[in-house]
Amino acid sequence: MSVTDAPATGPAPWSVSRDLPPYRGILAVDAKDFTGRPAAEHASLTTVIPQLLGQAFTRSGLEQLWQERKFANNTGDGFAMGFDPVALPRVIHPFLHELQEVLTDYNIHATATGRVRLRASLHVGPLPDSGAPGDGNGTPRNDTHRLLDSRPVRAILAASSESITQVAAILSQRVFEDAVLSGYTRRHPDQFIEVPATVAGKNFQQLAWLYVPAPSGNLYDRRILGERPEGEEQAPATAPAPERRDRPAPAPAAHRGTTTINSQGNRGFLNNGSVEGGQHVSFGADPRDDARGAGR
């Protein structure tokens, strides 16, 4: 191929000033445990996920947004699309709530595909959208999928009840600032929790925000996200020496089997009222009580 036959690639980065591509909101969803399902279900899931999304957009009053979706891509185990970012507040709510409701209704009667539970990620940024090949490709699109695969949103969906929680969402810092902190969506900032979004094996780490439309289980416990409860010490490398019998036994504890909650003032992420988050919860009797009892 001669130089004149080579496809045009445009100027190199930082070589000239040019217009930014249009800003687009990006939504991506992914089915939980897709690869663990029987192969016979895969084709049905590939078809049903866009159908469920379309129903949720319609129930949210966003049918036109769905019809005019940009650079849509059926990923097999999920779906990704761009949209006009002016709708970001309404995609956060009521769309995510309606998606939870649509999946709840679907899962009651699901047979051919089994239950469908989705992770969702939302981001915004400049992406090419001219109708040409390569539309939608760029760093914002890549980061949307990294957020979708990140540990916090996977952990929070896995830790919740499959009978109640059908959707776990993660928002980029930019989406949170523009649509939530600004007050444009009907979800309060205290209904989100800030997390470091990381992906195993990938050079990716960003601050992001979790949101669960229908929480269940003990999702107050930050240990779900890999944090060690406040005051919990690292296990010693070697077993401690046994307690001497000739030491005076300590006074018995006044209360046994209590629950301790320590709040650090971070934001909560539940949607059933304002919840102070960053709470670290430890349950049951103090294990040191048993050691003290042994010395009596």
Short mmCIF file of C-alpha atoms in Angstrom, two decimals:
data_model
loop_
_atom_site.label_atom_id
_atom_site.label_comp_id
_atom_site.label_asym_id
_atom_site.label_seq_id
_atom_site.Cartn_x
_atom_site.Cartn_y
_atom_site.Cartn_z
CA MET A 1 0.00 0.00 0.00
CA SER A 2 1.39 3.39 -0.98
CA VAL A 3 1.37 6.40 1.30
CA THR A 4 -1.45 7.95 -0.73
CA ASP A 5 -3.57 4.81 -0.29
CA ALA A 6 -3.17 4.71 3.49
CA PRO A 7 -6.30 5.67 5.43
CA ALA A 8 -6.32 9.15 6.90
CA THR A 9 -5.64 9.10 10.62
CA GLY A 10 -5.80 12.81 11.46
CA PRO A 11 -3.16 14.92 13.16
CA ALA A 12 -1.11 13.48 15.98
CA PRO A 13 -2.02 14.32 19.58
CA TRP A 14 -0.72 17.69 20.77
CA SER A 15 0.25 18.69 17.21
CA VAL A 16 -2.67 21.04 16.48
CA SER A 17 -5.64 22.49 18.35
CA ARG A 18 -9.00 21.12 17.31
CA ASP A 19 -12.60 20.92 18.48
CA LEU A 20 -13.51 18.42 21.14
CA PRO A 21 -15.87 15.61 20.17
CA PRO A 22 -19.36 16.04 21.61
CA TYR A 23 -19.87 15.12 25.25
CA ARG A 24 -21.84 11.93 25.69
CA GLY A 25 -23.20 10.12 28.68
CA ILE A 26 -22.19 6.46 28.65
CA LEU A 27 -24.20 3.64 30.20
CA ALA A 28 -22.89 0.09 30.38
CA VAL A 29 -24.46 -2.95 32.01
CA ASP A 30 -23.18 -6.45 32.58
CA ALA A 31 -24.96 -9.61 33.74
CA LYS A 32 -23.75 -11.20 36.95
CA ASP A 33 -22.17 -14.68 36.53
CA PHE A 34 -22.75 -14.79 32.77
CA THR A 35 -19.80 -17.08 32.05
CA GLY A 36 -20.94 -19.51 34.75
CA ARG A 37 -24.30 -20.10 33.06
CA PRO A 38 -24.98 -23.01 30.71
CA ALA A 39 -24.05 -22.17 27.12
CA ALA A 40 -27.64 -22.79 26.07
CA GLU A 41 -28.69 -19.65 27.97
CA HIS A 42 -26.14 -17.29 26.42
CA ALA A 43 -28.02 -16.52 23.21
CA SER A 44 -31.24 -15.81 25.10
CA LEU A 45 -29.45 -13.48 27.53
CA THR A 46 -27.84 -11.58 24.67
CA THR A 47 -31.32 -10.84 23.35
CA VAL A 48 -33.17 -10.25 26.60
CA ILE A 49 -30.80 -7.69 28.20
CA PRO A 50 -31.47 -4.96 25.57
CA GLN A 51 -35.19 -5.72 25.83
CA LEU A 52 -35.12 -5.21 29.59
CA LEU A 53 -33.18 -1.96 29.19
CA GLY A 54 -35.70 -0.71 26.66
CA GLN A 55 -38.56 -1.45 29.05
CA ALA A 56 -36.81 0.43 31.86
CA PHE A 57 -36.19 3.48 29.65
CA THR A 58 -39.84 3.49 28.59
CA ARG A 59 -41.10 3.18 32.18
CA SER A 60 -38.80 6.08 33.12
CA GLY A 61 -40.25 8.37 30.46
CA LEU A 62 -36.96 8.12 28.52
CA GLU A 63 -38.18 6.14 25.53
CA GLN A 64 -36.78 8.70 23.09
CA LEU A 65 -33.35 8.46 24.72
CA TRP A 66 -33.41 4.71 24.09
CA GLN A 67 -34.56 5.15 20.49
CA GLU A 68 -31.81 7.69 19.82
CA ARG A 69 -29.02 5.78 21.60
CA LYS A 70 -25.53 6.40 20.29
CA PHE A 71 -22.84 3.89 19.28
CA ALA A 72 -24.80 1.07 20.94
CA ASN A 73 -22.97 -2.21 21.41
CA ASN A 74 -24.38 -5.55 22.50
CA THR A 75 -21.49 -7.16 24.36
CA GLY A 76 -23.10 -10.57 24.74
CA ASP A 77 -23.18 -10.54 28.52
CA GLY A 78 -24.21 -6.89 28.60
CA PHE A 79 -24.89 -3.71 26.68
CA ALA A 80 -23.30 -0.28 26.26
CA MET A 81 -24.59 2.93 24.72
CA GLY A 82 -24.06 6.65 24.55
CA PHE A 83 -26.72 9.30 25.11
CA ASP A 84 -27.24 13.04 25.44
CA PRO A 85 -25.67 13.92 28.82
CA VAL A 86 -28.46 16.39 29.66
CA ALA A 87 -30.42 13.23 30.64
CA LEU A 88 -27.82 12.03 33.17
CA PRO A 89 -29.88 13.06 36.23
CA ARG A 90 -32.89 11.08 34.96
CA VAL A 91 -30.78 8.06 34.04
CA ILE A 92 -29.60 7.99 37.67
CA HIS A 93 -33.22 8.34 38.79
CA PRO A 94 -35.76 7.13 37.85
CA PHE A 95 -34.08 4.87 35.26
CA LEU A 96 -31.95 2.81 37.69
CA HIS A 97 -34.97 2.39 39.96
CA GLU A 98 -37.14 1.28 37.03
CA LEU A 99 -34.42 -1.12 35.86
CA GLN A 100 -34.51 -2.68 39.33
CA GLU A 101 -38.30 -3.03 39.06
CA VAL A 102 -38.20 -4.46 35.52
CA LEU A 103 -35.65 -7.08 36.57
CA THR A 104 -37.66 -7.95 39.68
CA ASP A 105 -40.76 -8.57 37.56
CA TYR A 106 -38.78 -10.53 34.98
CA ASN A 107 -37.03 -12.75 37.52
CA ILE A 108 -40.33 -13.85 39.07
CA HIS A 109 -41.17 -15.69 35.85
CA ALA A 110 -37.70 -16.29 34.36
CA THR A 111 -37.26 -19.77 32.94
CA ALA A 112 -35.26 -19.83 29.70
CA THR A 113 -32.44 -17.59 30.95
CA GLY A 114 -32.74 -17.91 34.70
CA ARG A 115 -32.48 -14.82 36.89
CA VAL A 116 -30.86 -11.69 35.45
CA ARG A 117 -29.02 -9.36 37.84
CA LEU A 118 -27.07 -6.44 36.44
CA ARG A 119 -24.15 -4.25 37.33
CA ALA A 120 -24.38 -0.79 35.75
CA SER A 121 -21.86 2.00 35.28
CA LEU A 122 -22.35 5.63 34.29
CA HIS A 123 -19.73 8.02 32.97
CA VAL A 124 -19.54 11.12 30.76
CA GLY A 125 -16.92 12.58 28.44
CA PRO A 126 -16.00 13.62 24.88
CA LEU A 127 -16.43 10.81 22.35
CA PRO A 128 -16.60 10.85 18.54
CA ASP A 129 -20.18 10.60 17.33
CA SER A 130 -20.28 11.46 13.63
CA GLY A 131 -21.76 8.27 12.22
CA ALA A 132 -18.33 7.06 11.10
CA PRO A 133 -16.58 3.82 12.04
CA GLY A 134 -14.89 4.14 15.41
CA ASP A 135 -17.65 6.23 16.96
CA GLY A 136 -17.78 5.95 20.73
CA ASN A 137 -14.16 4.87 21.10
CA GLY A 138 -12.02 6.76 23.57
CA THR A 139 -10.87 6.99 27.16
CA PRO A 140 -14.34 7.77 28.63
CA ARG A 141 -15.73 4.61 27.02
CA ASN A 142 -12.81 2.53 28.30
CA ASP A 143 -13.19 3.93 31.81
CA THR A 144 -16.92 3.14 31.80
CA HIS A 145 -16.15 -0.53 31.26
CA ARG A 146 -13.38 -0.48 33.85
CA LEU A 147 -15.83 0.91 36.39
CA LEU A 148 -18.28 -1.83 35.43
CA ASP A 149 -15.64 -4.48 36.10
CA SER A 150 -14.32 -2.88 39.28
CA ARG A 151 -14.18 -4.71 42.58
CA PRO A 152 -16.61 -2.57 44.64
CA VAL A 153 -19.63 -2.92 42.37
CA ARG A 154 -18.99 -6.65 41.91
CA ALA A 155 -18.65 -7.15 45.67
CA ILE A 156 -21.77 -5.20 46.57
CA LEU A 157 -23.97 -7.15 44.15
CA ALA A 158 -22.50 -10.48 45.24
CA ALA A 159 -23.11 -9.66 48.91
CA SER A 160 -26.76 -8.70 48.44
CA SER A 161 -29.83 -10.93 48.31
CA GLU A 162 -30.66 -12.22 44.85
CA SER A 163 -34.33 -12.09 45.82
CA ILE A 164 -34.23 -8.33 46.50
CA THR A 165 -31.28 -6.57 44.86
CA GLN A 166 -31.22 -6.88 41.08
CA VAL A 167 -29.11 -3.80 40.23
CA ALA A 168 -25.90 -2.35 41.64
CA ALA A 169 -24.62 0.82 39.98
CA ILE A 170 -21.33 2.69 40.02
CA LEU A 171 -20.98 6.33 38.96
CA SER A 172 -17.80 8.09 37.96
CA GLN A 173 -16.64 11.06 40.00
CA ARG A 174 -17.57 13.37 37.11
CA VAL A 175 -21.15 12.05 36.92
CA PHE A 176 -21.51 12.29 40.69
CA GLU A 177 -20.32 15.90 40.75
CA ASP A 178 -22.34 17.05 37.73
CA ALA A 179 -25.64 15.26 38.37
CA VAL A 180 -25.78 14.37 42.07
CA LEU A 181 -23.85 16.99 44.05
CA SER A 182 -25.38 19.68 41.86
CA GLY A 183 -28.86 18.64 43.00
CA TYR A 184 -30.20 17.85 39.52
CA THR A 185 -31.24 14.26 40.30
CA ARG A 186 -33.78 13.07 42.85
CA ARG A 187 -31.17 11.08 44.75
CA HIS A 188 -29.38 12.71 47.68
CA PRO A 189 -25.57 12.49 47.92
CA ASP A 190 -25.98 10.55 51.18
CA GLN A 191 -27.53 7.70 49.19
CA PHE A 192 -24.15 7.01 47.54
CA ILE A 193 -20.88 5.73 48.95
CA GLU A 194 -17.44 6.77 47.74
CA VAL A 195 -15.14 3.89 46.81
CA PRO A 196 -11.76 3.40 45.13
CA ALA A 197 -12.62 1.58 41.90
CA THR A 198 -9.89 -0.90 40.94
CA VAL A 199 -9.80 -3.79 38.50
CA ALA A 200 -7.66 -6.86 39.08
CA GLY A 201 -4.82 -7.06 36.57
CA LYS A 202 -5.52 -3.61 35.10
CA ASN A 203 -3.71 -0.33 35.61
CA PHE A 204 -6.85 1.45 36.70
CA GLN A 205 -7.88 3.24 39.89
CA GLN A 206 -10.44 6.02 40.20
CA LEU A 207 -12.70 7.41 42.85
CA ALA A 208 -16.28 6.41 42.13
CA TRP A 209 -19.68 6.21 43.82
CA LEU A 210 -21.84 3.15 44.49
CA TYR A 211 -25.63 3.28 44.39
CA VAL A 212 -28.00 0.39 45.12
CA PRO A 213 -31.66 1.12 44.25
CA ALA A 214 -33.00 -1.76 46.39
CA PRO A 215 -30.45 -2.66 49.10
CA SER A 216 -30.56 -5.92 51.03
CA GLY A 217 -28.43 -7.86 53.45
CA ASN A 218 -25.81 -6.25 55.68
CA LEU A 219 -24.62 -3.69 53.15
CA TYR A 220 -23.72 -1.26 55.94
CA ASP A 221 -20.60 -3.35 56.57
CA ARG A 222 -17.62 -1.86 54.74
CA ARG A 223 -15.81 -5.21 55.03
CA ILE A 224 -17.80 -6.16 51.94
CA LEU A 225 -15.60 -3.67 50.09
CA GLY A 226 -12.41 -5.08 51.57
CA GLU A 227 -11.93 -2.64 54.43
CA ARG A 228 -10.80 -3.81 57.86
CA PRO A 229 -13.13 -2.71 60.66
CA GLU A 230 -11.80 0.12 62.82
CA GLY A 231 -9.79 -1.19 65.77
CA GLU A 232 -9.29 -4.65 64.28
CA GLU A 233 -5.61 -5.50 64.48
CA GLN A 234 -3.61 -7.58 62.05
CA ALA A 235 -3.41 -11.21 63.19
CA PRO A 236 -0.03 -11.90 64.85
CA ALA A 237 2.49 -13.94 62.92
CA THR A 238 2.85 -16.35 65.85
CA ALA A 239 0.41 -17.44 68.51
CA PRO A 240 0.60 -15.38 71.72
CA ALA A 241 1.99 -16.96 74.87
CA PRO A 242 -0.69 -18.58 77.06
CA GLU A 243 -1.96 -16.45 79.92
CA ARG A 244 -0.28 -17.10 83.29
CA ARG A 245 -2.56 -18.78 85.80
CA ASP A 246 -1.15 -16.81 88.74
CA ARG A 247 -2.31 -13.47 87.33
CA PRO A 248 -5.43 -12.06 88.94
CA ALA A 249 -8.45 -12.61 86.76
CA PRO A 250 -9.91 -9.41 85.29
CA ALA A 251 -13.34 -8.30 86.37
CA PRO A 252 -16.11 -9.83 84.25
CA ALA A 253 -17.40 -7.69 81.40
CA ALA A 254 -20.61 -5.86 82.15
CA HIS A 255 -22.24 -6.86 78.88
CA ARG A 256 -21.67 -9.72 76.49
CA GLY A 257 -22.73 -10.24 72.86
CA THR A 258 -23.05 -6.55 72.04
CA THR A 259 -22.88 -4.89 68.62
CA THR A 260 -20.50 -2.01 68.03
CA ILE A 261 -20.91 0.48 65.19
CA ASN A 262 -18.24 3.06 64.51
CA SER A 263 -19.08 5.89 62.10
CA GLN A 264 -16.38 7.78 60.24
CA GLY A 265 -18.66 10.34 58.66
CA ASN A 266 -18.38 9.14 55.07
CA ARG A 267 -21.45 9.10 52.87
CA GLY A 268 -23.98 6.28 52.94
CA PHE A 269 -25.24 4.57 49.82
CA LEU A 270 -28.67 3.23 50.66
CA ASN A 271 -31.74 4.80 49.10
CA ASN A 272 -34.21 4.39 51.94
CA GLY A 273 -33.41 7.61 53.75
CA SER A 274 -30.29 9.46 54.78
CA VAL A 275 -27.74 7.00 56.08
CA GLU A 276 -24.42 7.90 57.60
CA GLY A 277 -21.94 5.65 55.85
CA GLY A 278 -18.41 4.49 56.37
CA GLN A 279 -19.78 2.43 59.22
CA HIS A 280 -17.72 -0.44 60.51
CA VAL A 281 -19.68 -3.15 62.23
CA SER A 282 -18.45 -5.95 64.50
CA PHE A 283 -20.84 -8.53 65.85
CA GLY A 284 -20.85 -10.99 68.73
CA ALA A 285 -19.01 -11.32 72.00
CA ASP A 286 -15.50 -10.00 72.40
CA PRO A 287 -13.21 -12.99 71.67
CA ARG A 288 -10.93 -11.79 74.49
CA ASP A 289 -13.67 -12.74 76.97
CA ASP A 290 -13.04 -16.44 76.30
CA ALA A 291 -9.34 -16.04 77.04
CA ARG A 292 -10.16 -14.23 80.26
CA GLY A 293 -12.58 -16.99 81.25
CA ALA A 294 -9.87 -19.57 80.77
CA GLY A 295 -7.77 -17.83 83.42
CA ARG A 296 -10.43 -18.03 86.10
#
